mmCIF file of C-alpha atoms in Angstrom:
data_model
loop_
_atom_site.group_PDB
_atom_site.id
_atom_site.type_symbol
_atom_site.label_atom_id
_atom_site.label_comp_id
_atom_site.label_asym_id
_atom_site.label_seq_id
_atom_site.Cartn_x
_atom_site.Cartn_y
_atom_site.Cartn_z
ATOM 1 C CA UNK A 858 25.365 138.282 7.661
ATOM 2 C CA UNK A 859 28.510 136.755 8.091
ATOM 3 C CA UNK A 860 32.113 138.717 7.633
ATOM 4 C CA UNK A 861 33.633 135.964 6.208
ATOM 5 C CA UNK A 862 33.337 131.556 5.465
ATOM 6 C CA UNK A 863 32.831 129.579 8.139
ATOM 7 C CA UNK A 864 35.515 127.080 8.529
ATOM 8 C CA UNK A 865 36.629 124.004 10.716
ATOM 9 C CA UNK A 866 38.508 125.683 13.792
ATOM 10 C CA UNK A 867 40.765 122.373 13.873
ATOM 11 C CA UNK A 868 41.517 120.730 17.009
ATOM 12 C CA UNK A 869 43.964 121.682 20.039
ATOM 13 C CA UNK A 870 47.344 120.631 20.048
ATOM 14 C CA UNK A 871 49.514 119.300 22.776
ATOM 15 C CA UNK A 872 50.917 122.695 23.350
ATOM 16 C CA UNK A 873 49.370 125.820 22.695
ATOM 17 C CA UNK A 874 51.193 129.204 22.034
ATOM 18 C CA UNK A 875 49.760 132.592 22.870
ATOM 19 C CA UNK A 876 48.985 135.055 20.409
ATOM 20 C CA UNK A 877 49.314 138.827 21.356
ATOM 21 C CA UNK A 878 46.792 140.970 19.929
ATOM 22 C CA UNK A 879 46.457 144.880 19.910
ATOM 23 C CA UNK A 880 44.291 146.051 20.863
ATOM 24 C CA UNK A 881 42.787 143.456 22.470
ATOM 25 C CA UNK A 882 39.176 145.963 23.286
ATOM 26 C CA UNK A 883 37.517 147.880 20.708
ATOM 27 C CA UNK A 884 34.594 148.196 18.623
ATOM 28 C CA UNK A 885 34.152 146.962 15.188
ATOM 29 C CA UNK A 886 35.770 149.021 12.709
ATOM 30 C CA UNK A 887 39.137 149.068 14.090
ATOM 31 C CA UNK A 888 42.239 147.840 12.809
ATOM 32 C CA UNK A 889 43.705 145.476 15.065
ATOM 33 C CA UNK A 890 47.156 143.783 14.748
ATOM 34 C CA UNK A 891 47.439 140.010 15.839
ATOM 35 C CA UNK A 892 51.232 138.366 15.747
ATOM 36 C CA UNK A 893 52.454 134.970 17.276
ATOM 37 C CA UNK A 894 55.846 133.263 17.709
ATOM 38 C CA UNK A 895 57.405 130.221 18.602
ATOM 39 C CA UNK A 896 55.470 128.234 15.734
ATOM 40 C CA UNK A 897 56.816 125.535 13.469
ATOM 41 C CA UNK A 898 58.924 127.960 10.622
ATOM 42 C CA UNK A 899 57.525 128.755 7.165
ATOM 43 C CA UNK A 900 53.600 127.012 7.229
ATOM 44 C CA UNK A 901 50.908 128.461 6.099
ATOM 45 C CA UNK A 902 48.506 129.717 9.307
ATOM 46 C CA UNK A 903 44.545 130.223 9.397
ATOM 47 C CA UNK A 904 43.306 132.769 11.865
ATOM 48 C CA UNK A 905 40.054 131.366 12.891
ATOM 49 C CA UNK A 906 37.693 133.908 14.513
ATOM 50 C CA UNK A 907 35.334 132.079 17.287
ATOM 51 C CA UNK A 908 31.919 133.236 17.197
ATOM 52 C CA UNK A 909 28.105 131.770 17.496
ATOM 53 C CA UNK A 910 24.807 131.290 15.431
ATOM 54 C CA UNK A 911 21.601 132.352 17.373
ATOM 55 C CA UNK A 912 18.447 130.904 16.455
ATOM 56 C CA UNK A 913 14.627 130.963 18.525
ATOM 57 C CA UNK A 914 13.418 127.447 19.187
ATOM 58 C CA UNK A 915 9.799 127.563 18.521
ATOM 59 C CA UNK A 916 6.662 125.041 19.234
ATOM 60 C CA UNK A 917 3.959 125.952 16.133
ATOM 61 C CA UNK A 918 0.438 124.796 17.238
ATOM 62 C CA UNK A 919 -2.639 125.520 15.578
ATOM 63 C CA UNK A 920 -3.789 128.178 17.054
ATOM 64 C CA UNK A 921 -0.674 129.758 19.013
ATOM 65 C CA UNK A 922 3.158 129.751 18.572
ATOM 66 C CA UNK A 923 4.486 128.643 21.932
ATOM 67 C CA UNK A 924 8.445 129.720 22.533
ATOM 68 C CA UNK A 925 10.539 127.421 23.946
ATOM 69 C CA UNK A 926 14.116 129.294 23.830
ATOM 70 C CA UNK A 927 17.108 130.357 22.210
ATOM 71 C CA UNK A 928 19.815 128.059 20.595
ATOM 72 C CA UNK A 929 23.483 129.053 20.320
ATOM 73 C CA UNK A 930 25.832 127.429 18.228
ATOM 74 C CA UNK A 931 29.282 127.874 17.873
ATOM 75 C CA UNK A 932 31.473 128.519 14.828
ATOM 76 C CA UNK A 933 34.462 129.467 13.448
ATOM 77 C CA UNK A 934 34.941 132.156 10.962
ATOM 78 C CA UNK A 935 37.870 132.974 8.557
ATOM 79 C CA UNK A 936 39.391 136.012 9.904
ATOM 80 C CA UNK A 937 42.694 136.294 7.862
ATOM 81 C CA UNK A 938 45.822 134.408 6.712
ATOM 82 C CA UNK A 939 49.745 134.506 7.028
ATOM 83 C CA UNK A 940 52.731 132.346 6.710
ATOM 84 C CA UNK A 941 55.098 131.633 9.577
ATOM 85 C CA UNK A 942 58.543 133.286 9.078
ATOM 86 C CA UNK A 943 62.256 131.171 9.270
ATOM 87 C CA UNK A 944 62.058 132.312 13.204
ATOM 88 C CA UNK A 945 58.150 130.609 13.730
ATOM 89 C CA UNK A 946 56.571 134.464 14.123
ATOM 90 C CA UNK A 947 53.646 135.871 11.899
ATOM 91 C CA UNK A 948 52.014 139.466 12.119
ATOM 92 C CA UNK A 949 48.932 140.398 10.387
ATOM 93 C CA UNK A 950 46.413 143.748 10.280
ATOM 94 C CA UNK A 951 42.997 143.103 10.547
ATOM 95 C CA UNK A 952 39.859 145.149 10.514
ATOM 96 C CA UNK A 953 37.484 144.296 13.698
ATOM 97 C CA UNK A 954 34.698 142.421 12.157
ATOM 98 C CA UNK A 955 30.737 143.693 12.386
ATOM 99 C CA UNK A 956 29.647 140.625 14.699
ATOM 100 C CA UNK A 957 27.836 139.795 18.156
ATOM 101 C CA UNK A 958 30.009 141.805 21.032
ATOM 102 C CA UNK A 959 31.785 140.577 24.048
ATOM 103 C CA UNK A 960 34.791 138.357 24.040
ATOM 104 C CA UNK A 961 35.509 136.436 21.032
ATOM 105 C CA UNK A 962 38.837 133.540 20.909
ATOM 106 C CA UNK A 963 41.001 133.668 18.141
ATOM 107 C CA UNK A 964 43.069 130.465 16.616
ATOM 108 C CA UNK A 965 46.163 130.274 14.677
ATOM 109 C CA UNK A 966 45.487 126.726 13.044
ATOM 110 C CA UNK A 967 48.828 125.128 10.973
ATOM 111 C CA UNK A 968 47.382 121.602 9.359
ATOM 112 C CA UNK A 969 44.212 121.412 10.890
ATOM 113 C CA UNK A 970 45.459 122.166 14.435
ATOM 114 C CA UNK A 971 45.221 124.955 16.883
ATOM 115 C CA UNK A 972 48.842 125.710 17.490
ATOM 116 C CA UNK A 973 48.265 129.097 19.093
ATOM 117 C CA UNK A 974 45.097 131.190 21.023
ATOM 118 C CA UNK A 975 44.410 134.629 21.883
ATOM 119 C CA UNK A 976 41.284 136.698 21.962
ATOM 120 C CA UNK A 977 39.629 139.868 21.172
ATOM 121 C CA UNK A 978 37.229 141.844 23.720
ATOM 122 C CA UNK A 979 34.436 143.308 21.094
ATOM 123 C CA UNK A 980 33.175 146.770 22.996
ATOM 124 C CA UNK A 981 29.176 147.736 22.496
ATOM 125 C CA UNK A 982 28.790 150.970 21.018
ATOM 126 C CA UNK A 983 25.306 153.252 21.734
ATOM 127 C CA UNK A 984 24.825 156.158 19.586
ATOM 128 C CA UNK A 985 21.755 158.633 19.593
ATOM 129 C CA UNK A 986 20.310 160.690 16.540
ATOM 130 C CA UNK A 987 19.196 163.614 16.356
ATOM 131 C CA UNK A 988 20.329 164.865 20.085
ATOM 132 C CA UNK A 989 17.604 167.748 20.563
ATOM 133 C CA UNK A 990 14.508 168.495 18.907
ATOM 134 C CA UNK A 991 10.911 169.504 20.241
ATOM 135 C CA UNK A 992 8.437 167.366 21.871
ATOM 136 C CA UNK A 993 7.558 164.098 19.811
ATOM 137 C CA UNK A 994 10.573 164.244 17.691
ATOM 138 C CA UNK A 995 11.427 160.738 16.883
ATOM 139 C CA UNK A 996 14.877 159.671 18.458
ATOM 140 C CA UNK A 997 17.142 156.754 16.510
ATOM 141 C CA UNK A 998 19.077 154.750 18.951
ATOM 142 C CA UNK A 999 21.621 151.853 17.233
ATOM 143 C CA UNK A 1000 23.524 149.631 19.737
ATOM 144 C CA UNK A 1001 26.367 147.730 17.855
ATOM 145 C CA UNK A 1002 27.855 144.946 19.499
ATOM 146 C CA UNK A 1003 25.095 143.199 21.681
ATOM 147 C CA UNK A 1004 26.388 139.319 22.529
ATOM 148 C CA UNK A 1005 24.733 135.930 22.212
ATOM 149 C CA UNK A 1006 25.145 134.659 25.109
ATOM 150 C CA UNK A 1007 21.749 134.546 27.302
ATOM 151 C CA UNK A 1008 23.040 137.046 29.799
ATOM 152 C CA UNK A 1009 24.276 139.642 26.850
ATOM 153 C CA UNK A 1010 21.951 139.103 24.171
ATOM 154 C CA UNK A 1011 18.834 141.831 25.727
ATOM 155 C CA UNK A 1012 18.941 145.219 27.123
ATOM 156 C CA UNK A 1013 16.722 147.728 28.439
ATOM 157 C CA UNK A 1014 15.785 151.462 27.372
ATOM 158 C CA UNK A 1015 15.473 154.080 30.147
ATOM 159 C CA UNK A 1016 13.879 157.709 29.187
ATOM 160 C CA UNK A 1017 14.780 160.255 32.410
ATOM 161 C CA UNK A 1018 15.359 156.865 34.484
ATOM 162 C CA UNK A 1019 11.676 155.366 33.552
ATOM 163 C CA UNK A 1020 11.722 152.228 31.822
ATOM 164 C CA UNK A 1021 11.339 152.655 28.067
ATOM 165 C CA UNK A 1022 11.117 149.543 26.665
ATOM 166 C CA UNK A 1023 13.937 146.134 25.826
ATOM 167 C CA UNK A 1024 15.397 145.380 22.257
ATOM 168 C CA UNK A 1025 17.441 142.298 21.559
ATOM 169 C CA UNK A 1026 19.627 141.657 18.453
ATOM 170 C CA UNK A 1027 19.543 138.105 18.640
ATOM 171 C CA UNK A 1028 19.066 137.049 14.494
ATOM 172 C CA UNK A 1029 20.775 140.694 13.309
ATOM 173 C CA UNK A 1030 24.618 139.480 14.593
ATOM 174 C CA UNK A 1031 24.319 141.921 18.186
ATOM 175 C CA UNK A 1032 23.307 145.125 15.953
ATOM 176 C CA UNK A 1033 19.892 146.680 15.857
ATOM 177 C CA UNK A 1034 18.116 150.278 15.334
ATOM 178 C CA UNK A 1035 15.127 151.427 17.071
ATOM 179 C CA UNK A 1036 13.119 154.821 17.722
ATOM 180 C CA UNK A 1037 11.552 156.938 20.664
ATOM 181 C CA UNK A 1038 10.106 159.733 20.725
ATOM 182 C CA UNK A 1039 11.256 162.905 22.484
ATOM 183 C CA UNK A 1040 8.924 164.139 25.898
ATOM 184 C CA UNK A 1041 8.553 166.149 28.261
ATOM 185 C CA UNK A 1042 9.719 169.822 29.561
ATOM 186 C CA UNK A 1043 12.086 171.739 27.733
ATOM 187 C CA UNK A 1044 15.225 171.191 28.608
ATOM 188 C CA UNK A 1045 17.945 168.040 28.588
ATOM 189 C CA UNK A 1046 16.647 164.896 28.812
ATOM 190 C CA UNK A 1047 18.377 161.228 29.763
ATOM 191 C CA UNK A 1048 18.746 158.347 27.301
ATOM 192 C CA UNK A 1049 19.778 155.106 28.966
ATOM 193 C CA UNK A 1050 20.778 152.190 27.389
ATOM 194 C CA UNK A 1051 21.703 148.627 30.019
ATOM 195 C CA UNK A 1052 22.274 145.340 29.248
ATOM 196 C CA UNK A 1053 20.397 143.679 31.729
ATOM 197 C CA UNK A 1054 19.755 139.289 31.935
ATOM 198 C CA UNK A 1055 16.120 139.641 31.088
ATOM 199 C CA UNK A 1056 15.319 143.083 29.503
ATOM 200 C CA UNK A 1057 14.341 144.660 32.724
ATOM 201 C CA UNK A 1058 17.170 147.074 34.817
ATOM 202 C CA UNK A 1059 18.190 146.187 38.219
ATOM 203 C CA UNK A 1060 20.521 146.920 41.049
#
């Protein structure tokens, strides 16, 4: 789901301004301040979040489903509002929105044109639940912030460095929730989570 309408991201402008954001790396969740300056005094600004749709591109036959691959298209999504003060400068708070990871553009758009550009770094998170139990207990493992490009979208699970299986996140926005289960010995035990291109670890 969506954090917000998707909207036209306008079009670039002759010049284009930077916009300074802090942090510029985090998760989702945090509060992140964006400002700009040097912009035409007292309009109205859009802050225009760049991010993608993900969809499977699928051959249906009669008696198999053949997969073909995945399609990414690109969108922009309201991220907040502000009005340019008597100097050209805006600053605005923001909450990091719950959205496919990795590096994300951000546009300051004044009358339908980008007047201004800076981005946002969205960090994957890995968290593990419970973290000890006997033998067979069933272990949750949510990754937050997997990408949609090809290269980001898949990762790999490794048990004790053996290969546990791959999850993607491809139609759930970069977030998805998955068990194991707890083996072997007594004792502490390695959980492993990679983003490799094609599900499978290397170098």
């Amino acid at each position: 789901k969506l954090f917000g309408p998707v909207v036209d991201a306008g079009v670039p402008s002759d010049t284009m301004a930077a916009l300074n954001t802090t942090p510029d790396v985090a998760p989702a969740g945090t509060k992140v301040t964006i400002s700009g300056t040097g912009l035409p005094a007292g309009k109205a600004v859009s802050l225009v979040w760049i991010t993608a749709n993900v969809r499977f591109i699928l051959d249906p036959r009669p008696d198999s489903l053949d997969y073909i691959g995945r399609k990414v298209d690109k969108i922009g999504v309201a991220l907040s509002n502000a009005t340019t003060d008597a100097s050209g400068a805006f600053k605005v708070t923001f909450v990091a929105p719950r959205d496919y990871g990795g590096l994300h553009d951000i546009f300051a758009v004044i009358n339908g044109k980008q007047v201004a550009k800076g981005g946002y770094l969205l960090e994957r998170t890995v968290k593990i639940s419970p973290t000890r139990g006997p033998v067979g207990t069933p272990i949750t493992v949510t990754v937050n912030g997997m990408g949609s490009p090809t290269y980001e979208s898949v990762g790999s699970v490794l048990y004790d460095n053996k290969y546990a299986g791959a999850v993607s996140a491809n139609t759930t926005r970069g977030w998805t929730t998955f068990k194991i289960r707890a083996s072997g010995k007594a004792g502490a035990h390695y959980i492993s989570y990679d983003g490799p291109s094609h599900t499978a670890p290397y170098l």
